[in-house]
Amino acid sequence: MAEQNNVILYGTWFSPYAKMVEVALKVKGIPYEYVEEDLGNKSPMLLKLNPIHKKVPVLVHNGKAIVESLVING
């Protein structure tokens, strides 16, 4: 069975935390899909992935969400 490595990053262009995650992914050479979020009109997917804080960045790896930038970059 082939392992699928699907990485999606939800962020905003003005979030330094999302940018730190983007830089870390690029430095590590990890391919990812970037989804720009409008924090004034949050998408249902963002609210589903981070229902407590409702903030970015959110990193989704193979369907599992990681919502804290310090944990993502660690």
Tab-separated table of N, CA, C and O in Angstrom:
chain	number	residue	atom	x	y	z
A	1	MET	N	0.842	-1.172	0.000
A	1	MET	CA	0.000	0.000	0.000
A	1	MET	C	0.891	1.240	0.000
A	1	MET	O	1.768	1.395	0.837
A	2	ALA	N	0.667	2.150	-0.930
A	2	ALA	CA	1.466	3.363	-1.038
A	2	ALA	C	1.028	4.384	0.008
A	2	ALA	O	-0.156	4.566	0.251
A	3	GLU	N	2.014	5.036	0.610
A	3	GLU	CA	1.726	6.060	1.608
A	3	GLU	C	1.456	7.382	0.901
A	3	GLU	O	2.211	7.804	0.033
A	4	GLN	N	0.368	8.019	1.260
A	4	GLN	CA	0.008	9.291	0.657
A	4	GLN	C	0.409	10.413	1.599
A	4	GLN	O	0.087	10.386	2.784
A	5	ASN	N	1.147	11.389	1.097
A	5	ASN	CA	1.561	12.536	1.908
A	5	ASN	C	0.905	13.786	1.358
A	5	ASN	O	1.479	14.511	0.559
A	6	ASN	N	-0.321	14.025	1.785
A	6	ASN	CA	-1.073	15.185	1.353
A	6	ASN	C	-1.007	16.239	2.449
A	6	ASN	O	-1.501	16.034	3.548
A	7	VAL	N	-0.377	17.393	2.152
A	7	VAL	CA	-0.213	18.458	3.131
A	7	VAL	C	-0.923	19.710	2.612
A	7	VAL	O	-0.678	20.152	1.494
A	8	ILE	N	-1.793	20.267	3.451
A	8	ILE	CA	-2.521	21.482	3.119
A	8	ILE	C	-2.297	22.479	4.247
A	8	ILE	O	-2.428	22.138	5.427
A	9	LEU	N	-1.953	23.712	3.893
A	9	LEU	CA	-1.752	24.772	4.866
A	9	LEU	C	-2.816	25.838	4.674
A	9	LEU	O	-2.947	26.403	3.591
A	10	TYR	N	-3.585	26.101	5.726
A	10	TYR	CA	-4.571	27.176	5.725
A	10	TYR	C	-3.929	28.370	6.410
A	10	TYR	O	-3.442	28.259	7.540
A	11	GLY	N	-3.923	29.526	5.732
A	11	GLY	CA	-3.296	30.709	6.301
A	11	GLY	C	-3.830	31.982	5.677
A	11	GLY	O	-4.752	31.959	4.860
A	12	THR	N	-3.241	33.097	6.068
A	12	THR	CA	-3.537	34.396	5.476
A	12	THR	C	-2.221	35.066	5.130
A	12	THR	O	-1.188	34.799	5.752
A	13	TRP	N	-2.250	35.942	4.154
A	13	TRP	CA	-1.016	36.570	3.687
A	13	TRP	C	-0.393	37.457	4.760
A	13	TRP	O	0.810	37.673	4.748
A	14	PHE	N	-1.173	37.951	5.705
A	14	PHE	CA	-0.652	38.884	6.706
A	14	PHE	C	-0.303	38.225	8.038
A	14	PHE	O	0.130	38.905	8.969
A	15	SER	N	-0.462	36.913	8.140
A	15	SER	CA	-0.178	36.217	9.396
A	15	SER	C	1.295	35.805	9.469
A	15	SER	O	1.751	34.971	8.682
A	16	PRO	N	2.046	36.364	10.431
A	16	PRO	CA	3.448	35.951	10.548
A	16	PRO	C	3.575	34.485	10.961
A	16	PRO	O	4.558	33.829	10.615
A	17	TYR	N	2.588	33.970	11.668
A	17	TYR	CA	2.624	32.567	12.099
A	17	TYR	C	2.444	31.628	10.903
A	17	TYR	O	3.141	30.618	10.793
A	18	ALA	N	1.534	31.978	10.015
A	18	ALA	CA	1.349	31.174	8.803
A	18	ALA	C	2.587	31.248	7.914
A	18	ALA	O	2.995	30.258	7.311
A	19	LYS	N	3.206	32.437	7.842
A	19	LYS	CA	4.415	32.594	7.029
A	19	LYS	C	5.567	31.759	7.595
A	19	LYS	O	6.351	31.194	6.841
A	20	MET	N	5.673	31.685	8.929
A	20	MET	CA	6.718	30.850	9.527
A	20	MET	C	6.531	29.388	9.141
A	20	MET	O	7.500	28.678	8.868
A	21	VAL	N	5.292	28.930	9.117
A	21	VAL	CA	5.009	27.549	8.731
A	21	VAL	C	5.362	27.346	7.256
A	21	VAL	O	5.965	26.341	6.889
A	22	GLU	N	4.999	28.319	6.403
A	22	GLU	CA	5.336	28.232	4.975
A	22	GLU	C	6.841	28.113	4.779
A	22	GLU	O	7.314	27.277	4.000
A	23	VAL	N	7.603	28.942	5.468
A	23	VAL	CA	9.068	28.918	5.346
A	23	VAL	C	9.612	27.570	5.812
A	23	VAL	O	10.475	26.979	5.155
A	24	ALA	N	9.090	27.066	6.929
A	24	ALA	CA	9.559	25.767	7.439
A	24	ALA	C	9.287	24.651	6.437
A	24	ALA	O	10.143	23.791	6.214
A	25	LEU	N	8.120	24.662	5.819
A	25	LEU	CA	7.796	23.628	4.824
A	25	LEU	C	8.722	23.730	3.617
A	25	LEU	O	9.194	22.711	3.102
A	26	LYS	N	8.992	24.962	3.170
A	26	LYS	CA	9.877	25.151	2.024
A	26	LYS	C	11.306	24.725	2.345
A	26	LYS	O	11.961	24.068	1.535
A	27	VAL	N	11.798	25.086	3.530
A	27	VAL	CA	13.160	24.723	3.926
A	27	VAL	C	13.310	23.205	4.008
A	27	VAL	O	14.331	22.644	3.600
A	28	LYS	N	12.283	22.548	4.516
A	28	LYS	CA	12.322	21.087	4.651
A	28	LYS	C	12.009	20.366	3.341
A	28	LYS	O	12.106	19.149	3.268
A	29	GLY	N	11.625	21.131	2.312
A	29	GLY	CA	11.348	20.538	1.006
A	29	GLY	C	10.060	19.731	0.969
A	29	GLY	O	9.944	18.781	0.195
A	30	ILE	N	9.101	20.105	1.787
A	30	ILE	CA	7.833	19.376	1.856
A	30	ILE	C	6.830	20.052	0.914
A	30	ILE	O	6.500	21.230	1.100
A	31	PRO	N	6.352	19.352	-0.090
A	31	PRO	CA	5.344	19.945	-0.976
A	31	PRO	C	4.013	20.091	-0.236
A	31	PRO	O	3.629	19.228	0.550
A	32	TYR	N	3.336	21.206	-0.495
A	32	TYR	CA	2.080	21.463	0.192
A	32	TYR	C	1.160	22.294	-0.697
A	32	TYR	O	1.599	22.946	-1.639
A	33	GLU	N	-0.108	22.267	-0.363
A	33	GLU	CA	-1.105	23.112	-1.016
A	33	GLU	C	-1.440	24.238	-0.040
A	33	GLU	O	-1.641	23.995	1.150
A	34	TYR	N	-1.483	25.474	-0.532
A	34	TYR	CA	-1.795	26.616	0.322
A	34	TYR	C	-3.219	27.067	0.061
A	34	TYR	O	-3.624	27.247	-1.085
A	35	VAL	N	-3.984	27.259	1.138
A	35	VAL	CA	-5.359	27.751	1.041
A	35	VAL	C	-5.429	29.072	1.783
A	35	VAL	O	-5.203	29.123	2.997
A	36	GLU	N	-5.702	30.149	1.046
A	36	GLU	CA	-5.826	31.488	1.638
A	36	GLU	C	-7.190	31.617	2.311
A	36	GLU	O	-8.223	31.326	1.706
A	37	GLU	N	-7.182	32.027	3.569
A	37	GLU	CA	-8.409	32.201	4.341
A	37	GLU	C	-8.723	33.681	4.515
A	37	GLU	O	-7.822	34.495	4.676
A	38	ASP	N	-9.997	34.003	4.498
A	38	ASP	CA	-10.479	35.340	4.808
A	38	ASP	C	-11.006	35.284	6.233
A	38	ASP	O	-12.055	34.696	6.490
A	39	LEU	N	-10.280	35.878	7.173
A	39	LEU	CA	-10.666	35.764	8.572
A	39	LEU	C	-11.925	36.557	8.908
A	39	LEU	O	-12.539	36.331	9.942
A	40	GLY	N	-12.329	37.467	8.032
A	40	GLY	CA	-13.587	38.171	8.216
A	40	GLY	C	-14.784	37.327	7.811
A	40	GLY	O	-15.910	37.587	8.216
A	41	ASN	N	-14.527	36.320	6.981
A	41	ASN	CA	-15.569	35.414	6.497
A	41	ASN	C	-14.963	34.012	6.464
A	41	ASN	O	-14.619	33.497	5.406
A	42	LYS	N	-14.833	33.410	7.632
A	42	LYS	CA	-14.126	32.129	7.764
A	42	LYS	C	-14.868	31.010	7.057
A	42	LYS	O	-16.089	30.901	7.136
A	43	SER	N	-14.100	30.173	6.374
A	43	SER	CA	-14.688	29.064	5.631
A	43	SER	C	-15.185	27.972	6.583
A	43	SER	O	-14.650	27.818	7.694
A	44	PRO	N	-16.180	27.218	6.158
A	44	PRO	CA	-16.647	26.090	6.978
A	44	PRO	C	-15.532	25.081	7.267
A	44	PRO	O	-15.508	24.478	8.337
A	45	MET	N	-14.595	24.914	6.334
A	45	MET	CA	-13.501	23.971	6.551
A	45	MET	C	-12.586	24.441	7.675
A	45	MET	O	-12.180	23.653	8.521
A	46	LEU	N	-12.260	25.738	7.717
A	46	LEU	CA	-11.429	26.265	8.800
A	46	LEU	C	-12.135	26.080	10.143
A	46	LEU	O	-11.521	25.661	11.117
A	47	LEU	N	-13.418	26.353	10.190
A	47	LEU	CA	-14.175	26.195	11.435
A	47	LEU	C	-14.258	24.732	11.866
A	47	LEU	O	-14.272	24.437	13.056
A	48	LYS	N	-14.261	23.833	10.899
A	48	LYS	CA	-14.276	22.399	11.215
A	48	LYS	C	-12.913	21.941	11.730
A	48	LYS	O	-12.830	21.164	12.681
A	49	LEU	N	-11.842	22.441	11.105
A	49	LEU	CA	-10.491	22.007	11.465
A	49	LEU	C	-10.007	22.622	12.771
A	49	LEU	O	-9.237	22.007	13.502
A	50	ASN	N	-10.429	23.844	13.071
A	50	ASN	CA	-10.004	24.534	14.285
A	50	ASN	C	-11.224	25.143	14.973
A	50	ASN	O	-11.375	26.371	15.009
A	51	PRO	N	-12.101	24.314	15.519
A	51	PRO	CA	-13.370	24.819	16.066
A	51	PRO	C	-13.223	25.613	17.362
A	51	PRO	O	-14.097	26.409	17.690
A	52	ILE	N	-12.144	25.445	18.086
A	52	ILE	CA	-11.974	26.147	19.363
A	52	ILE	C	-11.488	27.585	19.139
A	52	ILE	O	-12.140	28.540	19.544
A	53	HIS	N	-10.329	27.731	18.478
A	53	HIS	CA	-9.717	29.054	18.311
A	53	HIS	C	-10.145	29.748	17.023
A	53	HIS	O	-10.078	30.970	16.941
A	54	LYS	N	-10.498	28.968	16.003
A	54	LYS	CA	-10.945	29.503	14.706
A	54	LYS	C	-9.909	30.436	14.086
A	54	LYS	O	-10.232	31.480	13.551
A	55	LYS	N	-8.626	30.052	14.202
A	55	LYS	CA	-7.530	30.879	13.700
A	55	LYS	C	-6.648	30.079	12.750
A	55	LYS	O	-6.729	28.868	12.674
A	56	VAL	N	-5.778	30.800	12.050
A	56	VAL	CA	-4.756	30.196	11.205
A	56	VAL	C	-3.417	30.384	11.910
A	56	VAL	O	-3.295	31.267	12.767
A	57	PRO	N	-2.416	29.599	11.604
A	57	PRO	CA	-2.357	28.566	10.587
A	57	PRO	C	-2.934	27.238	11.072
A	57	PRO	O	-2.944	26.936	12.256
A	58	VAL	N	-3.410	26.484	10.084
A	58	VAL	CA	-3.829	25.103	10.310
A	58	VAL	C	-3.120	24.270	9.255
A	58	VAL	O	-3.225	24.549	8.066
A	59	LEU	N	-2.393	23.270	9.686
A	59	LEU	CA	-1.721	22.345	8.785
A	59	LEU	C	-2.480	21.033	8.821
A	59	LEU	O	-2.746	20.502	9.903
A	60	VAL	N	-2.849	20.542	7.647
A	60	VAL	CA	-3.566	19.271	7.555
A	60	VAL	C	-2.655	18.289	6.837
A	60	VAL	O	-2.214	18.533	5.717
A	61	HIS	N	-2.344	17.192	7.515
A	61	HIS	CA	-1.504	16.136	6.940
A	61	HIS	C	-2.312	14.857	6.905
A	61	HIS	O	-2.681	14.327	7.955
A	62	ASN	N	-2.602	14.406	5.699
A	62	ASN	CA	-3.392	13.182	5.495
A	62	ASN	C	-4.698	13.211	6.294
A	62	ASN	O	-5.079	12.233	6.922
A	63	GLY	N	-5.357	14.372	6.309
A	63	GLY	CA	-6.651	14.497	6.960
A	63	GLY	C	-6.619	14.830	8.438
A	63	GLY	O	-7.657	15.044	9.042
A	64	LYS	N	-5.427	14.895	9.036
A	64	LYS	CA	-5.313	15.207	10.467
A	64	LYS	C	-4.811	16.643	10.630
A	64	LYS	O	-3.775	17.012	10.092
A	65	ALA	N	-5.556	17.445	11.397
A	65	ALA	CA	-5.238	18.862	11.546
A	65	ALA	C	-4.312	19.113	12.733
A	65	ALA	O	-4.476	18.516	13.804
A	66	ILE	N	-3.338	20.018	12.517
A	66	ILE	CA	-2.469	20.521	13.560
A	66	ILE	C	-2.684	22.023	13.575
A	66	ILE	O	-2.523	22.681	12.552
A	67	VAL	N	-3.055	22.583	14.746
A	67	VAL	CA	-3.518	23.965	14.758
A	67	VAL	C	-2.605	24.960	15.465
A	67	VAL	O	-2.882	26.136	15.474
A	68	GLU	N	-1.533	24.537	16.041
A	68	GLU	CA	-0.644	25.451	16.767
A	68	GLU	C	0.672	25.598	16.000
A	68	GLU	O	1.367	24.619	15.751
A	69	SER	N	1.029	26.850	15.651
A	69	SER	CA	2.224	27.061	14.819
A	69	SER	C	3.498	26.570	15.490
A	69	SER	O	4.401	26.081	14.807
A	70	LEU	N	3.607	26.672	16.797
A	70	LEU	CA	4.802	26.171	17.492
A	70	LEU	C	4.918	24.657	17.377
A	70	LEU	O	6.017	24.112	17.254
A	71	VAL	N	3.803	23.974	17.395
A	71	VAL	CA	3.799	22.525	17.223
A	71	VAL	C	4.116	22.151	15.777
A	71	VAL	O	4.891	21.248	15.507
A	72	ILE	N	3.543	22.908	14.839
A	72	ILE	CA	3.785	22.637	13.418
A	72	ILE	C	5.261	22.810	13.096
A	72	ILE	O	5.865	21.976	12.416
A	73	ASN	N	5.859	23.894	13.567
A	73	ASN	CA	7.265	24.191	13.251
A	73	ASN	C	8.248	23.355	14.043
A	73	ASN	O	9.414	23.296	13.681
A	74	GLY	N	7.788	22.734	15.118
A	74	GLY	CA	8.675	21.962	15.984
A	74	GLY	C	9.225	20.804	15.301
A	74	GLY	O	10.232	20.351	15.115
